[in-house]
Short mmCIF file of C-alpha atoms and ligand atoms in Angstrom, two decimals:
data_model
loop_
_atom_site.label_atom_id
_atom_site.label_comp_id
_atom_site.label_asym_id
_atom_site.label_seq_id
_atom_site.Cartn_x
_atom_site.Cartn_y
_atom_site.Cartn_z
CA UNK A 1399 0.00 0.00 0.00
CA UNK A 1400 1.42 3.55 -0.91
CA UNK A 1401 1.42 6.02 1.90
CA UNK A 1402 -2.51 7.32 2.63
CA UNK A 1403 -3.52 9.88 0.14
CA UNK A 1404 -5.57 11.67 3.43
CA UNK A 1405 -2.20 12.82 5.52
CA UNK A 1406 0.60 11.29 3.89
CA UNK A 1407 2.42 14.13 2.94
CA UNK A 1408 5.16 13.47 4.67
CA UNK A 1409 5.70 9.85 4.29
CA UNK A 1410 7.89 7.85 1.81
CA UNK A 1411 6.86 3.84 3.00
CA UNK A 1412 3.33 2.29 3.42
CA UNK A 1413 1.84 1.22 6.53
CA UNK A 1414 3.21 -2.18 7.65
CA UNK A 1415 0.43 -4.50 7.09
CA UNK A 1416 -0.43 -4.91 11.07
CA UNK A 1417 -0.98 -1.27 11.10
CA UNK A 1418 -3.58 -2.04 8.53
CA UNK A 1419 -4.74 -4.29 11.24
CA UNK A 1420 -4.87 -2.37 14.32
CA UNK A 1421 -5.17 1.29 12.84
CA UNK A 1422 -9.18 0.98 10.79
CA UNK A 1423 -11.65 1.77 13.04
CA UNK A 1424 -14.37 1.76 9.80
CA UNK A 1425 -16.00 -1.31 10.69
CA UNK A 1426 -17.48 -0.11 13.86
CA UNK A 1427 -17.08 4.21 12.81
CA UNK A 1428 -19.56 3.72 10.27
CA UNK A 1429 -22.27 4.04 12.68
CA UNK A 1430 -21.51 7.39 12.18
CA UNK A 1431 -22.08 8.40 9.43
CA UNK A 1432 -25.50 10.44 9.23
CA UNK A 1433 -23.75 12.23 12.44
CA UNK A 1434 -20.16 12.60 10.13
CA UNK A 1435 -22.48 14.50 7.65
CA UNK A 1436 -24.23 16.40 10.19
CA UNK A 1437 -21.25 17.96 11.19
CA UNK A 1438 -19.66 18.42 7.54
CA UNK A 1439 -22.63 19.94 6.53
CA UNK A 1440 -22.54 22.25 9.76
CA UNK A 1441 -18.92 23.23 9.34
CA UNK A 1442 -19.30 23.93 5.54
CA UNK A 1443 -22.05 26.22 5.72
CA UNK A 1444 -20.08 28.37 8.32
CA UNK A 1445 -17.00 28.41 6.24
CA UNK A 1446 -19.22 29.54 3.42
CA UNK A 1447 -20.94 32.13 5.59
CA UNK A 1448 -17.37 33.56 6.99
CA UNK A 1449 -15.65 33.23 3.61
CA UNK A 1450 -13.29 31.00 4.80
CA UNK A 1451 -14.54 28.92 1.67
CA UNK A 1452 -15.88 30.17 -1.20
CA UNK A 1453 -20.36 30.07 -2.04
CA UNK A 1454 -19.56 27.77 -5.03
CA UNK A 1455 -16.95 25.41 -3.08
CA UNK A 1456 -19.33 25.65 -0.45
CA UNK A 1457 -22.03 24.54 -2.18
CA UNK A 1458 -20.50 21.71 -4.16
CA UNK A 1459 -19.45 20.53 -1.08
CA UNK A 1460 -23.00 20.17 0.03
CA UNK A 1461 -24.30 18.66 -3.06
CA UNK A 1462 -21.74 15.83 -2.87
CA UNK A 1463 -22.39 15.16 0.70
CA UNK A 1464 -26.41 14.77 0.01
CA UNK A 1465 -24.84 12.44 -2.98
CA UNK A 1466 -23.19 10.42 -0.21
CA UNK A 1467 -26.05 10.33 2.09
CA UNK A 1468 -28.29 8.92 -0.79
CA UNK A 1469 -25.47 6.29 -1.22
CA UNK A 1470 -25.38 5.47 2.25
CA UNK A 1471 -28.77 5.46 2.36
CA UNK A 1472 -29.45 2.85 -0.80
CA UNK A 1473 -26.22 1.02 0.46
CA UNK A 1474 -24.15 1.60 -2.15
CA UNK A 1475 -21.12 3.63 -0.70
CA UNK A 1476 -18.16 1.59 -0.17
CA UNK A 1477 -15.86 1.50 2.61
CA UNK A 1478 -12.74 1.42 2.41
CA UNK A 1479 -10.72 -0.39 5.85
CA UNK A 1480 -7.50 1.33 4.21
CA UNK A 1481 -9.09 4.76 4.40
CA UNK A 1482 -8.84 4.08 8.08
CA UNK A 1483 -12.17 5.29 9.61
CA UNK A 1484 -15.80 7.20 8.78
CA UNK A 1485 -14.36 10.72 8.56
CA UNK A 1486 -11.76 9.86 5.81
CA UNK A 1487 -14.05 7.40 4.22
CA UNK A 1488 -16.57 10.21 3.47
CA UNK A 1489 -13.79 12.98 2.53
CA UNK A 1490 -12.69 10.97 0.13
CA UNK A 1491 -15.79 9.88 -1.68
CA UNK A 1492 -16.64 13.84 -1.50
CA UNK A 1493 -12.90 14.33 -3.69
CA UNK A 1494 -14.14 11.25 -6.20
CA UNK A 1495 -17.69 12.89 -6.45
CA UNK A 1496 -16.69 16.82 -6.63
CA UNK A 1497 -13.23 17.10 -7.24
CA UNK A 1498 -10.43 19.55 -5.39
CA UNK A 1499 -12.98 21.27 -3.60
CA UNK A 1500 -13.26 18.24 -1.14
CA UNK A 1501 -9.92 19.26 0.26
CA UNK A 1502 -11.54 22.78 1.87
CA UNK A 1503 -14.13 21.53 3.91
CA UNK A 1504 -11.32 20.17 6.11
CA UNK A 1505 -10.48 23.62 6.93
CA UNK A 1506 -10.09 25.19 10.33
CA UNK A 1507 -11.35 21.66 11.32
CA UNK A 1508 -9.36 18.47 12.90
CA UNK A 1509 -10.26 14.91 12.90
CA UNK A 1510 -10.12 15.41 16.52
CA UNK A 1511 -13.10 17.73 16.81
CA UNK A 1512 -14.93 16.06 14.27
CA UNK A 1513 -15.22 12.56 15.38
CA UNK A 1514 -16.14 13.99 19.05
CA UNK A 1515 -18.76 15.82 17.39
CA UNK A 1516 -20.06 12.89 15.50
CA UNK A 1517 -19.77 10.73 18.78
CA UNK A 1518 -21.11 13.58 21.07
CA UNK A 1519 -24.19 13.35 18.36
CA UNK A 1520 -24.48 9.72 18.33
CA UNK A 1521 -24.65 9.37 21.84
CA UNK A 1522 -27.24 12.55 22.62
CA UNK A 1523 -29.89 10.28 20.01
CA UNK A 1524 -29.26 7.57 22.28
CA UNK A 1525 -29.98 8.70 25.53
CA UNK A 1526 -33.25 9.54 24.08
CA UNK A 1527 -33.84 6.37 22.73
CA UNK A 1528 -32.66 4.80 26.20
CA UNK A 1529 -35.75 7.11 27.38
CA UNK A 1530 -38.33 6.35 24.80
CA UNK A 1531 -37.71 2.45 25.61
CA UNK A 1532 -37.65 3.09 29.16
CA UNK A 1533 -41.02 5.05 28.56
CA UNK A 1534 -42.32 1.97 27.20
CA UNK A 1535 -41.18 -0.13 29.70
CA UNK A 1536 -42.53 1.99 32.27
CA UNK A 1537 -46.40 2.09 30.55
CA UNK A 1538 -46.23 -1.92 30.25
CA UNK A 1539 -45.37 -1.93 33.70
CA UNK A 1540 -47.89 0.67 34.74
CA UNK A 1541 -50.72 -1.40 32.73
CA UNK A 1542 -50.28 -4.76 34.91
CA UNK A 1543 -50.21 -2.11 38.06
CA UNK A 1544 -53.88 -0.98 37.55
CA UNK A 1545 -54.77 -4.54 36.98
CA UNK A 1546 -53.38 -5.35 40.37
CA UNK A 1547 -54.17 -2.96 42.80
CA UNK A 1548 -55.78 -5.53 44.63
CA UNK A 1549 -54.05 -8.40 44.28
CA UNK A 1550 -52.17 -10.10 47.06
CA UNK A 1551 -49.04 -11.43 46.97
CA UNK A 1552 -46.45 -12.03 49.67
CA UNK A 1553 -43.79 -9.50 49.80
CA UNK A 1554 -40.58 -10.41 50.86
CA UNK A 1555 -36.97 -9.50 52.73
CA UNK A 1556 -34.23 -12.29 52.61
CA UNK A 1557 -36.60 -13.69 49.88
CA UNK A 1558 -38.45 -15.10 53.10
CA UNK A 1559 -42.22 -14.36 53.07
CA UNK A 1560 -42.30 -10.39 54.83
CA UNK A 1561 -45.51 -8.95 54.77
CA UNK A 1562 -48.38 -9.05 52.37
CA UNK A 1563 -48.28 -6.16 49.70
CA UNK A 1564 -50.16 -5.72 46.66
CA UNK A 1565 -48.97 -6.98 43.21
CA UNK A 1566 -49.42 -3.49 41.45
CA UNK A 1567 -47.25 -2.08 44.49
CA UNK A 1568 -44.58 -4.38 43.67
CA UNK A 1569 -44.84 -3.00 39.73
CA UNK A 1570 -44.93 0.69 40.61
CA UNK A 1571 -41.52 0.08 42.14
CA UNK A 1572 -39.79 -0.56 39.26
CA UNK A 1573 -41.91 1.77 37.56
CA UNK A 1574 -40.43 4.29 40.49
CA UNK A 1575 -36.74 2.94 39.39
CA UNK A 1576 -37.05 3.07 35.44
CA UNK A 1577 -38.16 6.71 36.45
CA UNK A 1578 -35.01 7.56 37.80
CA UNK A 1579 -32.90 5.96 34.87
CA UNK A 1580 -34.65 8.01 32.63
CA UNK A 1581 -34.01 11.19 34.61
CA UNK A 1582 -30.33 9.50 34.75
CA UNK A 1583 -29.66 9.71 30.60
CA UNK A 1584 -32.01 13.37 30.75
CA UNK A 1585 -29.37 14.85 32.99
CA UNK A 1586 -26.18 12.92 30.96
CA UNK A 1587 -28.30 14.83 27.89
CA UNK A 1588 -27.89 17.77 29.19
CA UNK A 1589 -24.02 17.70 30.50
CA UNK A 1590 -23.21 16.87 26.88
CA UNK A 1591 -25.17 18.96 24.74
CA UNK A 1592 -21.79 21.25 24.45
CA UNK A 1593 -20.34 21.17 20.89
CA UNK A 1594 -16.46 20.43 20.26
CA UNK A 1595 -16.74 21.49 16.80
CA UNK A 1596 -14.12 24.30 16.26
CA UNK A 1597 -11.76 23.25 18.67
CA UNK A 1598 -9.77 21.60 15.94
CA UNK A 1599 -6.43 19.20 16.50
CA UNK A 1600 -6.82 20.83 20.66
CA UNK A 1601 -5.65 24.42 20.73
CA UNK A 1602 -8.64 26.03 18.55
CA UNK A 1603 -8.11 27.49 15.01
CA UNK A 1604 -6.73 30.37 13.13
CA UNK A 1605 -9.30 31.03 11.51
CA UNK A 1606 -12.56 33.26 11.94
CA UNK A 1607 -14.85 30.79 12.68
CA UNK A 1608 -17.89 30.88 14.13
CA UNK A 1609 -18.18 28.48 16.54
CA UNK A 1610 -22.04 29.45 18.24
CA UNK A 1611 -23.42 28.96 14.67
CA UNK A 1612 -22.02 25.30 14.28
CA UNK A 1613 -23.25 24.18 18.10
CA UNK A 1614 -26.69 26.08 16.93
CA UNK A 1615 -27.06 24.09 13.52
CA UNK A 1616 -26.31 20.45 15.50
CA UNK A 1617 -28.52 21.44 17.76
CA UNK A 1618 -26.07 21.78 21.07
CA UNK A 1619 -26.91 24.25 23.50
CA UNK A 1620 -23.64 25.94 22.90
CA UNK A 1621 -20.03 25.73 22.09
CA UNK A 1622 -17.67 24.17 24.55
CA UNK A 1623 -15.79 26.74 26.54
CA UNK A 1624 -12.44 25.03 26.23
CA UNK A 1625 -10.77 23.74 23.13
CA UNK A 1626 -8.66 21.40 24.89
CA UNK A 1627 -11.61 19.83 27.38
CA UNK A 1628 -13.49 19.43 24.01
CA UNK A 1629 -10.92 17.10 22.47
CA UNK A 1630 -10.29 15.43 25.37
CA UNK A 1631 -13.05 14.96 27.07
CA UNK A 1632 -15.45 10.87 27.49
CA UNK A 1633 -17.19 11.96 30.31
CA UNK A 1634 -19.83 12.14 28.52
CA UNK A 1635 -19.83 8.52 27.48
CA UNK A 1636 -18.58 7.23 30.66
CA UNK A 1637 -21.88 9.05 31.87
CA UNK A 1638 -24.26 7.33 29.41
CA UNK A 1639 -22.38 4.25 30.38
CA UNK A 1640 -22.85 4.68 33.35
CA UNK A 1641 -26.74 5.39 33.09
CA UNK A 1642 -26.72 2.21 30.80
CA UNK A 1643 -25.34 0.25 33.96
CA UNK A 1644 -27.78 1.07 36.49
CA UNK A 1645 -30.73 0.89 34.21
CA UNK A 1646 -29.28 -2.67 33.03
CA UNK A 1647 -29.02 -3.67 37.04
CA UNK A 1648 -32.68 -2.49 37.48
CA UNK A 1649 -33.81 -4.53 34.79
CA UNK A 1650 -31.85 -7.66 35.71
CA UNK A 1651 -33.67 -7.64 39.42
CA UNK A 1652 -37.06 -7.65 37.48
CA UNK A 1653 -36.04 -10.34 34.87
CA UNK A 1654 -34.34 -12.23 38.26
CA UNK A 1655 -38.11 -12.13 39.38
CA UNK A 1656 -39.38 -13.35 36.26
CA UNK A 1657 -37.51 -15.91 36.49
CA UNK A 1658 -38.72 -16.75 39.97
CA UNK A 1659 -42.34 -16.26 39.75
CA UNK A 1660 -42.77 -18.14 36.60
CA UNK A 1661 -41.34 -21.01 38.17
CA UNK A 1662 -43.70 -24.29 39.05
CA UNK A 1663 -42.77 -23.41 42.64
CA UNK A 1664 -43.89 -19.97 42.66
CA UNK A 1665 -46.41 -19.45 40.06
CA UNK A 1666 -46.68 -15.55 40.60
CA UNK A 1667 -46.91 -15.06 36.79
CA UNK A 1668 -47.54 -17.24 33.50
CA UNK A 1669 -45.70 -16.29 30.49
CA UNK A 1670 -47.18 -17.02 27.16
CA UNK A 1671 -45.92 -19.62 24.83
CA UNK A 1672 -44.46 -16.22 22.77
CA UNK A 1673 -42.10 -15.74 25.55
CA UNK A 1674 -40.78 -19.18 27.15
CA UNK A 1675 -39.03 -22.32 25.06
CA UNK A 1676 -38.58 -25.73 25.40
CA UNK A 1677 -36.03 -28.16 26.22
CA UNK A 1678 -34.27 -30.54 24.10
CA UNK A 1679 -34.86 -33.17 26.44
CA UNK A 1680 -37.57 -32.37 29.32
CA UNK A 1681 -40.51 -31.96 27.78
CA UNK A 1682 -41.98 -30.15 30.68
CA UNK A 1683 -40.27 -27.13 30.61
CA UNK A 1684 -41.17 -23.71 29.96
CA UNK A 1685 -38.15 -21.66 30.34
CA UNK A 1686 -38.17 -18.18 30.43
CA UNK A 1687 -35.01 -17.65 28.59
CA UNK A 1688 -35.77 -14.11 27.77
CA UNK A 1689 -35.49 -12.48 31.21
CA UNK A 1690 -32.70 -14.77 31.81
CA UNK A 1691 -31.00 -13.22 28.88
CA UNK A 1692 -31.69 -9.94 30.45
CA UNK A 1693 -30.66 -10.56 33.21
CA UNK A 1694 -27.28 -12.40 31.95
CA UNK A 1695 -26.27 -9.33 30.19
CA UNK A 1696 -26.15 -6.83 32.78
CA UNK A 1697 -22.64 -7.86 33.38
CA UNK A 1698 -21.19 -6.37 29.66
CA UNK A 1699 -22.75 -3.47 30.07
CA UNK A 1700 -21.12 -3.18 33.23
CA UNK A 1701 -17.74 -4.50 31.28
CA UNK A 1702 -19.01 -1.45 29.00
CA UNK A 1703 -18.18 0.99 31.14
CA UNK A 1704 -15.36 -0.41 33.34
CA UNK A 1705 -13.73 -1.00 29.79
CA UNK A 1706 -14.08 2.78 28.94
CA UNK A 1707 -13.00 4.10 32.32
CA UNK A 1708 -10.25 1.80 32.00
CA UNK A 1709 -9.26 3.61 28.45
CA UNK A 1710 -9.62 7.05 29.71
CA UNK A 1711 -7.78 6.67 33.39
CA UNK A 1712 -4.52 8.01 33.32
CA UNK A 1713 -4.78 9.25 29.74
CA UNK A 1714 -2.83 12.56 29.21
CA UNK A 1715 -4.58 15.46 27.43
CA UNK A 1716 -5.47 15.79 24.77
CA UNK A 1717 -6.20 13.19 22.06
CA UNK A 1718 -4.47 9.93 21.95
CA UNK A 1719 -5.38 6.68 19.97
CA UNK A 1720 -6.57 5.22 22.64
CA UNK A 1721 -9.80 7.40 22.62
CA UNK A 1722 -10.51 5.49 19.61
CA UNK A 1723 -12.06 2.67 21.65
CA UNK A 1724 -14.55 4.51 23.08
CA UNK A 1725 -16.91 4.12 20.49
CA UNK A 1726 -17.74 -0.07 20.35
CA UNK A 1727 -18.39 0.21 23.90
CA UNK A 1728 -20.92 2.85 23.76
CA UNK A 1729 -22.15 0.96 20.96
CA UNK A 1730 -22.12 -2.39 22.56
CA UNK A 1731 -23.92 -0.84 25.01
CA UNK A 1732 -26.65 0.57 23.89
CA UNK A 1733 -26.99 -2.11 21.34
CA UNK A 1734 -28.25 -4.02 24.79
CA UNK A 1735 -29.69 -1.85 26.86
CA UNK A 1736 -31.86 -0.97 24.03
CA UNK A 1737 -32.81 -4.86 23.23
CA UNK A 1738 -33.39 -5.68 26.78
CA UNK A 1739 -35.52 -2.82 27.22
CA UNK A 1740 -37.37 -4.02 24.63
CA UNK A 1741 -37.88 -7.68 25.49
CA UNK A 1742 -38.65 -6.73 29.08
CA UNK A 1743 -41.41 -4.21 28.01
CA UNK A 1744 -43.10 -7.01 25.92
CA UNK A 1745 -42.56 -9.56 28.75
CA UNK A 1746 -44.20 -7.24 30.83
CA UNK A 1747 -47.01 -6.81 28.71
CA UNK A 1748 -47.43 -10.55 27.62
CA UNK A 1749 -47.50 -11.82 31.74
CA UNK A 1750 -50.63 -12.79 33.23
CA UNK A 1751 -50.33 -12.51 37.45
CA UNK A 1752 -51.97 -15.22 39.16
CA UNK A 1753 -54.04 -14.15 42.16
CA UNK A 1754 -54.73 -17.38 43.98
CA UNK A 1755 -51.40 -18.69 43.82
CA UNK A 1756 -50.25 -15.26 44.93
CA UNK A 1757 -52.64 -15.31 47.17
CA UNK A 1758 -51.55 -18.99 48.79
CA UNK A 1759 -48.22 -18.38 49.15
CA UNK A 1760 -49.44 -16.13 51.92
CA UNK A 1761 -50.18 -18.99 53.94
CA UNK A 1762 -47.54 -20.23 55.08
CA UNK A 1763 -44.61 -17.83 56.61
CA UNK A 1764 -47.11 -15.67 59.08
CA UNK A 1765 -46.92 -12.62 57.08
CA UNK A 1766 -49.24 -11.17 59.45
CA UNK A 1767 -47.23 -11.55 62.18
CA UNK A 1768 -46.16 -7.41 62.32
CA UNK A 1769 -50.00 -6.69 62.08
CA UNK A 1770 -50.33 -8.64 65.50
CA UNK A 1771 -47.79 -6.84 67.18
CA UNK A 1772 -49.02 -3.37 65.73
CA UNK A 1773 -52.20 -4.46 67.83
CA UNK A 1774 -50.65 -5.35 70.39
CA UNK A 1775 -49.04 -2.01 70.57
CA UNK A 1776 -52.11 -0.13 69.32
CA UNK A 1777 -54.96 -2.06 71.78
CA UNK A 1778 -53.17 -2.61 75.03
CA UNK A 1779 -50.68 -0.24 74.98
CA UNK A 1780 -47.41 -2.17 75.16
CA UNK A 1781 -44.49 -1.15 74.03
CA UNK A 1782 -43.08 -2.26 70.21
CA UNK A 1783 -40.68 -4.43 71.51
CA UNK A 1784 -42.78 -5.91 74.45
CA UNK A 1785 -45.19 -6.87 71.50
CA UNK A 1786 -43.03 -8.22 68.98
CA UNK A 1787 -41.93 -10.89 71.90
CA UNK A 1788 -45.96 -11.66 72.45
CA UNK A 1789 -46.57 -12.10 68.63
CA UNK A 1790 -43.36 -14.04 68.17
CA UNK A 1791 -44.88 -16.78 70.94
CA UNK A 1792 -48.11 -16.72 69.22
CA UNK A 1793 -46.29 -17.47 65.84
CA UNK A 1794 -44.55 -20.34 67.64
CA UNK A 1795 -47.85 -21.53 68.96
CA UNK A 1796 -49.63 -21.27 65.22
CA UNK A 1797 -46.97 -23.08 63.88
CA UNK A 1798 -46.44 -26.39 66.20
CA UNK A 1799 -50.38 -26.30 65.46
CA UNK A 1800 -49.97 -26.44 62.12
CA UNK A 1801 -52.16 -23.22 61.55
CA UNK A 1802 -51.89 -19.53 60.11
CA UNK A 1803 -52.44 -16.87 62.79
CA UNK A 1804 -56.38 -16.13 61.74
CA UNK A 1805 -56.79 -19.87 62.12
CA UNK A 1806 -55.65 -20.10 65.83
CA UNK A 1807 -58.13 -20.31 68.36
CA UNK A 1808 -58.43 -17.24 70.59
CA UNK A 1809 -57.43 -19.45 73.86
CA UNK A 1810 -54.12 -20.39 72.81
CA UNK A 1811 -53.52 -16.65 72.15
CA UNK A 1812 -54.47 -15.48 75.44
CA UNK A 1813 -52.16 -18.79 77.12
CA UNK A 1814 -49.38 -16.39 76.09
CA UNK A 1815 -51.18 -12.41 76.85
CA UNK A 1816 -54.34 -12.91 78.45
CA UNK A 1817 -55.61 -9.38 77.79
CA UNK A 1818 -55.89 -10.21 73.40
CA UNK A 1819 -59.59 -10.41 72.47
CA UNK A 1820 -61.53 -11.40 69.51
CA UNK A 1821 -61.21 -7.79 67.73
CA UNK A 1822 -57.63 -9.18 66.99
CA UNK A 1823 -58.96 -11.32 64.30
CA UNK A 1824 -59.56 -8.50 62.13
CA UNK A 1825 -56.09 -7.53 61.67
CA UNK A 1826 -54.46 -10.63 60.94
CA UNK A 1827 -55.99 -11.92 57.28
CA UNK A 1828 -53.37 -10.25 54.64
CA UNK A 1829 -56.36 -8.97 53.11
CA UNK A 1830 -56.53 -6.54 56.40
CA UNK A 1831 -53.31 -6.19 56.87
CA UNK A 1832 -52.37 -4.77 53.04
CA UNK A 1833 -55.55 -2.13 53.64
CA UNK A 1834 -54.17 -1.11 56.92
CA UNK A 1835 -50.97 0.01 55.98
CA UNK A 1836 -51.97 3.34 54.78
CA UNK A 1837 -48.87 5.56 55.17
CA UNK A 1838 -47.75 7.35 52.73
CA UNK A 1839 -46.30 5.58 49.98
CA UNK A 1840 -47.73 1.93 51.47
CA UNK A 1841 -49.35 -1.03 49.86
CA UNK A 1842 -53.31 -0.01 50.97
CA UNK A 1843 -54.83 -0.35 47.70
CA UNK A 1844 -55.55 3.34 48.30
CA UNK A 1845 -51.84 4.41 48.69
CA UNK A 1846 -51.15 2.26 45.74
CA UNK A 1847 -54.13 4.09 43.32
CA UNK A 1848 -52.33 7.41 44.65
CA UNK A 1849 -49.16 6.13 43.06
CA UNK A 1850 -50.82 5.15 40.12
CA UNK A 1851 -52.65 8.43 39.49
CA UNK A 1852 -49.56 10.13 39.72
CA UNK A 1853 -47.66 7.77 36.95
CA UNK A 1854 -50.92 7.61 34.54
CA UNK A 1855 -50.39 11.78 34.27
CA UNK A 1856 -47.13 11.70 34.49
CA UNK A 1857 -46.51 8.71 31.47
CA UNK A 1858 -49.77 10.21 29.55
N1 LIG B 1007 -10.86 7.24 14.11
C1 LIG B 1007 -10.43 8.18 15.10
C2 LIG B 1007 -11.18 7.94 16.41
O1 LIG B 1007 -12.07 7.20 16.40
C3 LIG B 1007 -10.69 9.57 14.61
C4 LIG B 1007 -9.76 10.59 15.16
C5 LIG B 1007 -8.41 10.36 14.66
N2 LIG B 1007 -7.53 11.42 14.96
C6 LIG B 1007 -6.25 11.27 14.82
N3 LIG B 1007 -5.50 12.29 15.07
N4 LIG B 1007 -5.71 10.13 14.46
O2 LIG B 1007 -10.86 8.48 17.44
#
């Protein structure tokens, strides 16, 4: 290979053929593109407009970048691994298609700012796609919590049967968590809606540019304030990653739950045929391999971001190589987050809760158990921990009889605190005990329809 046409100048020899290895980053850049032209077609207008360029250069060097975008479009642009990466790729094609003038649109302008730019771009459309799926997520979720206002189901703590709580409070949580991821990629949005455009190679440019009208036409808020931050800078990616991560760990504790309550054991939730396979060999099975794919790759989004943090950590300013590998990761990345997202919302959606067994599986375990104390406390006065030690006897009692706490006779309460009376009965059935806990934010089914008026307006 002869030296590159793009910025050998200098050079006598070729690349050795490793570097033609280890140098293209094309195969992955290309993702880029649309957000490579973006820019161009930012940064040539403003040349234009400040007669850095002149109109007619200016404008052939628009016409043969909508000439590109129609061949990207129909497929029929050709990359080229030895033209290294997107923003050469495109520069050239723009010299085959329109001749010299190519060569002044890379004015005032380094491959430095532009492929920040482009990334910077890339990464702003996917937060809000990590929101609109989210959003999704969030209504599917919302849908099986008005269904289940009512429903009883055993809530638990050290996966041990807790109290009873309501199967449409158990949804809003995670509808309560997906709200906070999204508000996670908003604010990442809105740290990195700064454009690096104009800050060239890293020390800015000689020319009159103007960078405001470049941020402006891509949309940023405004130009970055310093041309060597701008370069430099993968915070912003680190903080997508970032919001990636947590929103990938939220959605692996509700796909760990799917995989728990569609179990034979548990039997929370049925999942249609659409969503579970078969085995090769037991012909019983119904596995839910979806969720456990979820849930399985939490961990490389997580290797996503340790990856990139790894890449920037120690890296001196401004641009080096290295920064190259920031874009598979992000890509990687959201490649997943936005799948999963996607699965889990129609998991959500396709689930059908099942009340009794729900329902049943507050039998056993004496989830009532704090609701007895709370009397305790309430009716004769005793003090918390006083209580807990009288309701803990009673639960002994219930279970050598073999009996949940509503089904144990009065007498062998009042063996253990003579002063309980009949009126405790009405506390201890989970359907009491889920009404009764009315504080704010708790399961009553009237807490839970608060929480579910606010999402409805707020997801409208
Ligand atoms: N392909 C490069 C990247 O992804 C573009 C920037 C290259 N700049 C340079 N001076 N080699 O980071």
């Amino acid at each position: 290979m002869s030296t590159n046409k793009m910025w050998g100048g200098r050079f006598e020899a070729g690349p050795a053929a490793i570097m033609r290895e280890i140098t293209p980053s094309i195969d992955f850049d290309k993702r880029l593109a649309a957000e490579d032209l973006a820019g161009s077609r930012a940064h040539c207008r403003m040349l234009a407009n400040e007669g850095i360029i002149s109109k007619d250069d200016g404008a052939a060097i628009l016409e043969g970048l909508a000439k590109i975008e129609k061949e990207l479009a129909e497929g029929s642009f050709i990359f080229k691994r030895e033209l290294e990466d997107i923003h050469l790729n495109i520069e050239a094609r723009l010299a085959e298609l329109i001749g010299p003038a190519a060569g002044r649109l890379h004015t005032a302008r380094s491959r430095n700012d532009q492929v920040v730019t482009d990334f910077r771009l890339w990464v702003r459309a996917a937060c809000d796609r990590a929101d609109s799926g989210l959003l999704a997520l969030q209504r599917a979720l919302l849908a099986q919590a008005e269904k289940h206002v009512e429903t009883i189901m055993p809530g638990f703590t050290h996966m041990q049967v807790a109290q009873p709580v309501t199967f449409g409070h158990h949804m809003l949580a995670y509808v309560e968590m997906f709200g906070r991821d999204r508000g996670r990629f908003e604010d990442a949005r809105k740290r990195l809606n700064e454009s690096p455009l104009g800050a060239a190679a890293l020390a800015g440019t000689s020319f009159t540019i103007d960078r405001d009208n470049t941020a402006h036409a891509l949309g940023f808020a405004r130009p970055m304030r310093n041309s060597m931050d701008a370069i430099s800078a993968r915070d912003f990616a680190l903080e997508y990653l970032a919001a990636c991560t947590i929103a990938a760990v939220h959605l692996s504790r509700l796909a760990g739950e799917l995989v728990q309550w569609s179990t034979p054991m548990f039997g929370f939730v049925k999942l249609s045929d659409a969503f579970t396979t078969g085995s090769s060999i037991m012909p019983q099975k119904r596995n839910p391999d979806a969720a456990e794919l979820v849930r399985g790759k939490t961990g490389r989004v997580l290797g996503d971001f340790v990856a990139l943090a790894t890449v920037v950590k120690g890296l001196v300013l401004t641009y080096g190589t290295d920064l190259q590998e920031d874009k598979e990761r992000v890509f990687d990345a959201a490649d997943t987050l936005e799948l999963c997202l996607a699965a889990m919302a129609a998991m959500t959606a396709d689930l059908t809760a099942q009340p009794e067994r729900m329902r049943a599986a507050c039998e056993p375990g004496f989830p009532t158990a704090t609701d007895l104390a709370d009397w305790v406390v309430r009716v004769l006065k005793k003090p918390f921990r006083e209580a807990h030690h009288i309701a803990g006897s009673i639960v002994k009692s219930a279970e050598e009889k073999g009996v949940t706490l509503d089904k144990l006779p009065l007498a062998d309460m009042q063996k253990i605190e003579p002063a309980i009376t009949a009126e405790v009965f009405k506390v201890l059935s989970p359907e009491a005990s889920v009404h009764s806990r009315m504080s704010l934010g708790g399961t009553a089914p009237a807490r839970v329809k608060e929480q579910l008026a606010h999402w409805k307006g707020v997801l409208r």
